[in-house]
Coordinates of C-alpha atoms in Angstrom, one line a residue:
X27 CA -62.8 -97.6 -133.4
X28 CA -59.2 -98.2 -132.5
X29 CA -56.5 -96.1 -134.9
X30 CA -53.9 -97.8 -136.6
X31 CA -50.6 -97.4 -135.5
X32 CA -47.4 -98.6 -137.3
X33 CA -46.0 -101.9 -135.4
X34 CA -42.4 -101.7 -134.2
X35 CA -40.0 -102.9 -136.3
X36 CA -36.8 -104.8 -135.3
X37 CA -33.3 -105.3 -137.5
X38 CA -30.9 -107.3 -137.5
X39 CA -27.4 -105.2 -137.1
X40 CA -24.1 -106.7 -136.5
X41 CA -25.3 -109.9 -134.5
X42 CA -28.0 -108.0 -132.5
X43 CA -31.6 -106.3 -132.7
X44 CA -32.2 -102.4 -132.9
X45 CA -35.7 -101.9 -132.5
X46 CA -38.0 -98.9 -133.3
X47 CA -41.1 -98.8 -130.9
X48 CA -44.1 -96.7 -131.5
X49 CA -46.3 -95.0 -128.4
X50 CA -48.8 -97.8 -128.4
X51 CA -47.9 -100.4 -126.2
X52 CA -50.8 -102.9 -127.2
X53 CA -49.3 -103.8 -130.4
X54 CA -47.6 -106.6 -131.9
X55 CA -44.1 -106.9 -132.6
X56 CA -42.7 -107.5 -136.1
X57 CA -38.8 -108.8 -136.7
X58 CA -37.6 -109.0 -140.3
X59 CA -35.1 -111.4 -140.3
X60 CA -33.0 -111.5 -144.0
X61 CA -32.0 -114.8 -145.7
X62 CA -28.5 -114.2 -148.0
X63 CA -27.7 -116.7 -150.7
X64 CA -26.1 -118.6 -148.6
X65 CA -29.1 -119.5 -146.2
X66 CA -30.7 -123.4 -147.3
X67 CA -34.3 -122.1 -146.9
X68 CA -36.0 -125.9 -147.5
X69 CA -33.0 -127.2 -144.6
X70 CA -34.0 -123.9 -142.2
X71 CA -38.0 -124.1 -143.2
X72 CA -38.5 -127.9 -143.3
X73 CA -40.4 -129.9 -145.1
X74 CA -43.7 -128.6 -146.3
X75 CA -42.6 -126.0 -143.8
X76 CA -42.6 -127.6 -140.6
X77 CA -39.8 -126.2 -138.4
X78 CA -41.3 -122.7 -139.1
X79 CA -45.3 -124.2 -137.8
X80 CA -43.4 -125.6 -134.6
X81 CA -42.1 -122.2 -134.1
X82 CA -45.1 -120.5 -134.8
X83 CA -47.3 -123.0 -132.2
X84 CA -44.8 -122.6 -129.6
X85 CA -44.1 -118.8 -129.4
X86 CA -47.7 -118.0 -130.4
X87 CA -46.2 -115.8 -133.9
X88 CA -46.8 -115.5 -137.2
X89 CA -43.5 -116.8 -139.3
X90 CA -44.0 -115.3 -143.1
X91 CA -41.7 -115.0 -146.4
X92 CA -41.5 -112.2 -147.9
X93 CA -39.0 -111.9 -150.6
X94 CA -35.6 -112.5 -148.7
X95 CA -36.7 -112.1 -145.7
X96 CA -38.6 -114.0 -143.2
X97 CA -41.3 -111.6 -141.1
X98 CA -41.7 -112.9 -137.9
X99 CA -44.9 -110.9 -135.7
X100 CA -46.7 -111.5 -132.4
X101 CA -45.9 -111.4 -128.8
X102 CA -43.3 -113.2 -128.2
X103 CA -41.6 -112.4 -131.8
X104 CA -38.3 -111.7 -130.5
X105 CA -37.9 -115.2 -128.3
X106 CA -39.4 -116.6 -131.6
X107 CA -36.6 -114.7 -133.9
X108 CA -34.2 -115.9 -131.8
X109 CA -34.9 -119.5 -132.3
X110 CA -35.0 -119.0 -136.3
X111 CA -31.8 -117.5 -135.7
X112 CA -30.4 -120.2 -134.5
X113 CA -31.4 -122.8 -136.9
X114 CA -30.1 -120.6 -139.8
X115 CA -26.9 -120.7 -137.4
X116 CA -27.0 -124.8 -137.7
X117 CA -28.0 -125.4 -141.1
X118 CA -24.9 -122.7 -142.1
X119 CA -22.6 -124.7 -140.2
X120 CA -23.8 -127.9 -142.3
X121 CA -26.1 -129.9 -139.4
X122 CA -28.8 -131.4 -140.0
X123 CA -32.4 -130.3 -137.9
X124 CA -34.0 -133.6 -136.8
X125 CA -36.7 -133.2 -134.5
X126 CA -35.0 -133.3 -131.2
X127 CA -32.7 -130.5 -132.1
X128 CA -35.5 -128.0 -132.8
X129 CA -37.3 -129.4 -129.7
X130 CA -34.0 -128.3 -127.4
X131 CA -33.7 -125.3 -130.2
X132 CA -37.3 -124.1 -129.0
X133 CA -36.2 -124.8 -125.0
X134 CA -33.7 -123.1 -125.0
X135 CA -35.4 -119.9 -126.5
X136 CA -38.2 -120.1 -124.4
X137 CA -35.5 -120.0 -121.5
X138 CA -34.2 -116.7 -123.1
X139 CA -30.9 -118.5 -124.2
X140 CA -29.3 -118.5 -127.7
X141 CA -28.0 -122.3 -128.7
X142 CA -25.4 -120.7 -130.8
X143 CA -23.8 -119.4 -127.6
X144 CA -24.7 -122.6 -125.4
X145 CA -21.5 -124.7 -127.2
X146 CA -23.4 -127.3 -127.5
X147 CA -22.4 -129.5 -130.8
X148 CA -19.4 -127.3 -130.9
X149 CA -16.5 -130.0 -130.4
X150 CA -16.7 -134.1 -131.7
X151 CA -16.3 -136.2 -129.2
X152 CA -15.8 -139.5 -131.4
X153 CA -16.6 -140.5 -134.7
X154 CA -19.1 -144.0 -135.3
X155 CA -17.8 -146.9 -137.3
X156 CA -19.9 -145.4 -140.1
X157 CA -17.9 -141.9 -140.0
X158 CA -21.1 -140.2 -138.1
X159 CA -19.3 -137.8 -135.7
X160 CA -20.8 -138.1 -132.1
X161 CA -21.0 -134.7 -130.0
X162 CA -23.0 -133.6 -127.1
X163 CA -26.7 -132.0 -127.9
X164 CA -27.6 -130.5 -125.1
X165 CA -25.9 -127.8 -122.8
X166 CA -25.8 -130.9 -119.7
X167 CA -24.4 -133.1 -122.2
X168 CA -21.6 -130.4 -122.7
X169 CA -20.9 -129.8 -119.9
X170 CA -21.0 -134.0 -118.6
X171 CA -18.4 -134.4 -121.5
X172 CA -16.0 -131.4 -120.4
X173 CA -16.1 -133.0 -116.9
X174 CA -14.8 -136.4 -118.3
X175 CA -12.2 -134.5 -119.9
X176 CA -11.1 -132.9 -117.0
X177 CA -11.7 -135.3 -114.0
X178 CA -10.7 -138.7 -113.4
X179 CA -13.8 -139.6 -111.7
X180 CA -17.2 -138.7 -112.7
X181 CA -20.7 -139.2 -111.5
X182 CA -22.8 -139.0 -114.5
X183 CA -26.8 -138.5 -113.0
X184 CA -30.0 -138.4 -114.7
X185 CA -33.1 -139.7 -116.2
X186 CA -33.3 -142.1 -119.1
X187 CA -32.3 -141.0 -122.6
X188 CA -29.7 -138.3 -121.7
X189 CA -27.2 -140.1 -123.3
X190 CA -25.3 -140.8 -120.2
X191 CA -24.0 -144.1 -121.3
X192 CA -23.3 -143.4 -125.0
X193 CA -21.7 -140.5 -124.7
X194 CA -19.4 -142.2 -121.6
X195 CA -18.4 -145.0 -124.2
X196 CA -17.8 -142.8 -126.9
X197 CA -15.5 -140.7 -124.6
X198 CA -13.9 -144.1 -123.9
X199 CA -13.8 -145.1 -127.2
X200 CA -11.7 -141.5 -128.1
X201 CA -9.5 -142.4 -124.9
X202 CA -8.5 -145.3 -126.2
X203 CA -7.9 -144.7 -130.2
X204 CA -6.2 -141.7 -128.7
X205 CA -4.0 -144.6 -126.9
X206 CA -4.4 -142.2 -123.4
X207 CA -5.8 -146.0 -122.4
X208 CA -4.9 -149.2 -122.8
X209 CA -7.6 -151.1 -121.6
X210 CA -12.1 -150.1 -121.9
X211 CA -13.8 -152.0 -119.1
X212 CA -17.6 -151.3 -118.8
X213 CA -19.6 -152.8 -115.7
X214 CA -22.8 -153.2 -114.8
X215 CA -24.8 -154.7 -111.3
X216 CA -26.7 -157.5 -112.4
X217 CA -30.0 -156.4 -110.4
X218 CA -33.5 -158.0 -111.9
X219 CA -35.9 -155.0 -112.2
X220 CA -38.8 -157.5 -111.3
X221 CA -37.1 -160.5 -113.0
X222 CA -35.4 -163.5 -111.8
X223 CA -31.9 -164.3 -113.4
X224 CA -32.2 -168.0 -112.1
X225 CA -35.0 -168.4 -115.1
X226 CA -32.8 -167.1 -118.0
X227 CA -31.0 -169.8 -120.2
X228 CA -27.5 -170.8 -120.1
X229 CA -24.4 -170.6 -118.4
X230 CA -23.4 -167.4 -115.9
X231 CA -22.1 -165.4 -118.4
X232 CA -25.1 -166.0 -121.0
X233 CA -27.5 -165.6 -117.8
X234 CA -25.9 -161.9 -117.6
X235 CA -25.4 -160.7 -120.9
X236 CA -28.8 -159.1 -121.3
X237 CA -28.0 -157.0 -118.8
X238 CA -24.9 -155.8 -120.3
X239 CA -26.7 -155.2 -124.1
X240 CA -27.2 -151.7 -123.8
X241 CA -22.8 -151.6 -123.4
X242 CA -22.4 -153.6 -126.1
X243 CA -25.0 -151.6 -128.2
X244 CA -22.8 -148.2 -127.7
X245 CA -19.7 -150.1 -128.6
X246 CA -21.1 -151.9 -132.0
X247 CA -22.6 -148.5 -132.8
X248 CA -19.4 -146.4 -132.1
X249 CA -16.6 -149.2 -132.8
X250 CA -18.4 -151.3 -134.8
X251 CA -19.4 -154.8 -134.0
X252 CA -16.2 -157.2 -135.8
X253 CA -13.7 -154.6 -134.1
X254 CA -15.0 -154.4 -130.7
X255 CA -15.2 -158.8 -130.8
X256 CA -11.8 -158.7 -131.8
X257 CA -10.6 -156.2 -129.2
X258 CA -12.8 -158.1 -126.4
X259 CA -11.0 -161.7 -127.6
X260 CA -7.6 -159.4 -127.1
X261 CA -8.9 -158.5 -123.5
X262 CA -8.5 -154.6 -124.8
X263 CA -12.0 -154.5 -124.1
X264 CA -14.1 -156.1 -121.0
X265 CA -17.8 -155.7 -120.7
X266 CA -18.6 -157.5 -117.2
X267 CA -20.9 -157.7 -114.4
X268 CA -20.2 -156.1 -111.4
X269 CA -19.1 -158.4 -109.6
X270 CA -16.3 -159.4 -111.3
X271 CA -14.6 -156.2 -110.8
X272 CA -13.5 -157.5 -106.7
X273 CA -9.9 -157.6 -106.2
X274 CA -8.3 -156.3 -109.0
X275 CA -6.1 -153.0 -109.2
X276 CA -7.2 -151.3 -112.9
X277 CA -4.2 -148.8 -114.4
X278 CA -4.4 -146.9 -117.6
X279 CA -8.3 -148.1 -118.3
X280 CA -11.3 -146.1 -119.1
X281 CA -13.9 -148.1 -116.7
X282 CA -17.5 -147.0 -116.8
X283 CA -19.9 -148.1 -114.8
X284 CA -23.6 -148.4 -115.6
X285 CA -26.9 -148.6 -114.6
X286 CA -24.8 -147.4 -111.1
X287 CA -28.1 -146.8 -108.7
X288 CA -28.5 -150.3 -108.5
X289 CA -25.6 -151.1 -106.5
X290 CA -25.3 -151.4 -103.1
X291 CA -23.1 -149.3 -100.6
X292 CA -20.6 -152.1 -100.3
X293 CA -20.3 -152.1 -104.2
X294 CA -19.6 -149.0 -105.1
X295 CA -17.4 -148.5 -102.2
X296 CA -15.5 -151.8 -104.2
X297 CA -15.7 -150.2 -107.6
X298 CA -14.3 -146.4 -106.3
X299 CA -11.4 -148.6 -105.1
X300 CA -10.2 -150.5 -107.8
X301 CA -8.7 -147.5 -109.3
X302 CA -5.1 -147.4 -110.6
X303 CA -2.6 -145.2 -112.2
X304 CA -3.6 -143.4 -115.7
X305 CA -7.2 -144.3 -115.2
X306 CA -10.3 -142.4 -115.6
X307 CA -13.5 -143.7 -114.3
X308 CA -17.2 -142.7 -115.5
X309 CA -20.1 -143.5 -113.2
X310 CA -23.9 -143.2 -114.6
X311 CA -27.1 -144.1 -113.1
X312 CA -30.9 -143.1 -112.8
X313 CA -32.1 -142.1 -109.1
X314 CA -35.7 -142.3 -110.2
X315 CA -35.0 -146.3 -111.3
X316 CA -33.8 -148.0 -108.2
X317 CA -34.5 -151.4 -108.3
X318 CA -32.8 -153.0 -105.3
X319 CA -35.3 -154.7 -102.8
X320 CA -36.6 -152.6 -100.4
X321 CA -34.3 -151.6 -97.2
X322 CA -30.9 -151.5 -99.2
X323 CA -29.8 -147.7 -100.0
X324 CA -28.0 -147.3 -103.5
X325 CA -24.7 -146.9 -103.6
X326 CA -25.4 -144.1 -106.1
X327 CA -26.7 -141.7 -103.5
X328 CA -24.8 -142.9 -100.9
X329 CA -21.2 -142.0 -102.3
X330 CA -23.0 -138.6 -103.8
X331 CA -23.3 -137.8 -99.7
X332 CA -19.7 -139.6 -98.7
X333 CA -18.2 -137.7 -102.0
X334 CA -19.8 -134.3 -102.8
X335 CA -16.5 -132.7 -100.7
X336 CA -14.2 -134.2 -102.8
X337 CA -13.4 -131.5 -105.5
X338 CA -11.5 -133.6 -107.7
X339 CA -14.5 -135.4 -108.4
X340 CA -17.0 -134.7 -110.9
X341 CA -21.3 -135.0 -110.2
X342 CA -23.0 -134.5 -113.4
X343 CA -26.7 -133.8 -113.0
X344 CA -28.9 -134.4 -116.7
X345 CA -32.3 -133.5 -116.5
X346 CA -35.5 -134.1 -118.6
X347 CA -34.1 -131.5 -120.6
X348 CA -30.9 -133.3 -121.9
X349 CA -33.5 -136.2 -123.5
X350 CA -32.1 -136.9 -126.6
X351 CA -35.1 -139.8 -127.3
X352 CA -38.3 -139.8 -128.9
X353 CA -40.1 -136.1 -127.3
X354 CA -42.7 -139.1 -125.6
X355 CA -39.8 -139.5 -123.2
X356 CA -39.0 -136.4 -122.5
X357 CA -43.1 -136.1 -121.6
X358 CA -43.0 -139.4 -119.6
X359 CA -40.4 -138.5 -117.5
X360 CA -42.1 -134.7 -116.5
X361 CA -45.2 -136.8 -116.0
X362 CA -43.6 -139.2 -113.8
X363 CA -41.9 -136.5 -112.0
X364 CA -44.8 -134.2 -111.2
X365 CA -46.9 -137.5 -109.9
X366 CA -44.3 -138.6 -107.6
X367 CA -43.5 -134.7 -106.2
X368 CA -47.7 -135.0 -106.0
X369 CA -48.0 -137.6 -103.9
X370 CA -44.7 -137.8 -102.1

């Protein structure tokens, strides 16, 4: 019959764990982490304690309350520790913990890093038209929205639902309140991903406006939709294909352009050049969703080759980890991914 020994026992000094070990090494580790008056339990447990189950299933621990303090035991109790550390962190600092955050929350803690000292959600990058205030929520978002700050061109790549384009428009958006810009011009390729746009209704510019909804959709959401009419009847804002960017010379505009692995060599050879004076230029796309018929490279990848020397240019890679969607996504895209590397 095994003898019982006494579990080591973290604390929580001064921002970092002291730790007491016994002999045995088979034993489970126990962290007591304290809750002051300050701490919103219900905000930092969840409802009918959900944030503290999701801990509990992903670091394989035990999360209980006991008196002021939460007892966390089991193997990986100090990755786990780390994790409620940092939601006590966020709900302190007055956020909210939706389920995404405590997904990327649980990431990074399982990566061995803190999101208290990742930056992320640290500065506003715009406010909506509702007075929510938009910031980067992962650590590739972060660091995609430092590199628009501090490059005039930037190559914004990764999967869908990284926030690539939302966050590009709301950097925009700032830009131009901030009257750094005169002039927001967002561009897409009009490319049918297994569509014809000779079958859609209307005139050219009603043929192509589905394929420039998801701009207009940031815009409403961060502008509102009466003010960003208004500024697109004043020309302040343009939100055209791609092809209507040939020929002209753009100055002190903040032109993004979208959906960017669909263009051709040519085009984006076009769009690089139309650059002027006191512009910046943001360019997203998705390498795993080309859909240009078969023989044409994108331009995407191309200029990533013809560019990657050029220092004063910005590549931004997102990964599956920088999903700010439903968690399905995130799942769909890793399941995508380790198919294709299967049977490349």
């Amino acid at each position: 019959m095994k003898r019982a020994v006494e579990t080591p026992l973290f604390f929580k000094t001064g921002g970092k764990y002291g730790i007491i070990r016994p002999m045995e090494k088979d034993t489970a580790e126990i962290i007591r982490i304290p809750l002051n008056s300050q701490t919103d339990a219900g905000a930092v447990f969840g409802a009918h304690d959900t944030n503290l189950r999701l801990i509990e299933n992903a670091f394989g621990v035990d999360v209980v309350l006991r008196r002021d303090e939460l007892v966390v035991s089991g193997g990986r109790a100090a990755l786990a520790a780390g994790a409620i550390e940092d939601i006590i962190w966020i709900t302190g600092a007055g956020e909210s913990i939706d389920e995404q955050k405590l997904d990327y929350v649980i990431d990074l803690a399982q990566g061995g890093s803190s999101y208290r000292e990742s930056g992320v959600n640290k500065d506003i990058v715009a406010f909506s038209h509702k007075g929510k205030p938009v910031k980067a929520k992962t650590l590739g978002q972060t660091k995609y929205v430092e590199a628009i700050k501090g490059r005039d061109i930037v190559f914004g790549i990764g999967p869908a639902g990284t926030g690539k384009t939302y966050l590009a428009v709301a950097m925009a958006v700032s830009a131009f309140k901030g009257r750094s810009v005169e002039k927001i011009i967002l561009a897409r390729p009009a490319v049918e991903a297994g569509e014809r746009l000779g079958f859609l209704p209307g005139d050219l510019q009603e043929k192509v406006d589905p394929y420039l909804r998801p701009l207009y959709d940031a815009l409403y959401d961060i502008m509102g939709r009466d003010q960003t009419l208004r500024l697109k009847e004043k020309e302040a804002i343009e939100v055209v294909p791609l092809a209507y960017m040939r020929g002209r010379t753009l100055d002190n505009s903040f032109i993004i352009l979208d959906e960017a692995q669909n263009t051709t060599r040519e085009q984006m050879k076009m769009f690089l050049t139309r650059m002027g004076f006191g512009s910046k230029m943001v360019i997203n796309g998705d390498v795993t969703q080309i859909d240009l018929p078969e023989g044409r490279q994108s331009g995407l990848l191309h200029a990533g080759k013809v560019l990657e020397g050029v220092r004063e240019i910005s590549f931004c890679t997102l990964s599956e980890s920088d999903v700010v969607r439903h968690k399905l996504v995130k799942k769909i895209i890793g399941a995508y991914e380790k198919y294709e590397k299967k049977n490349r």
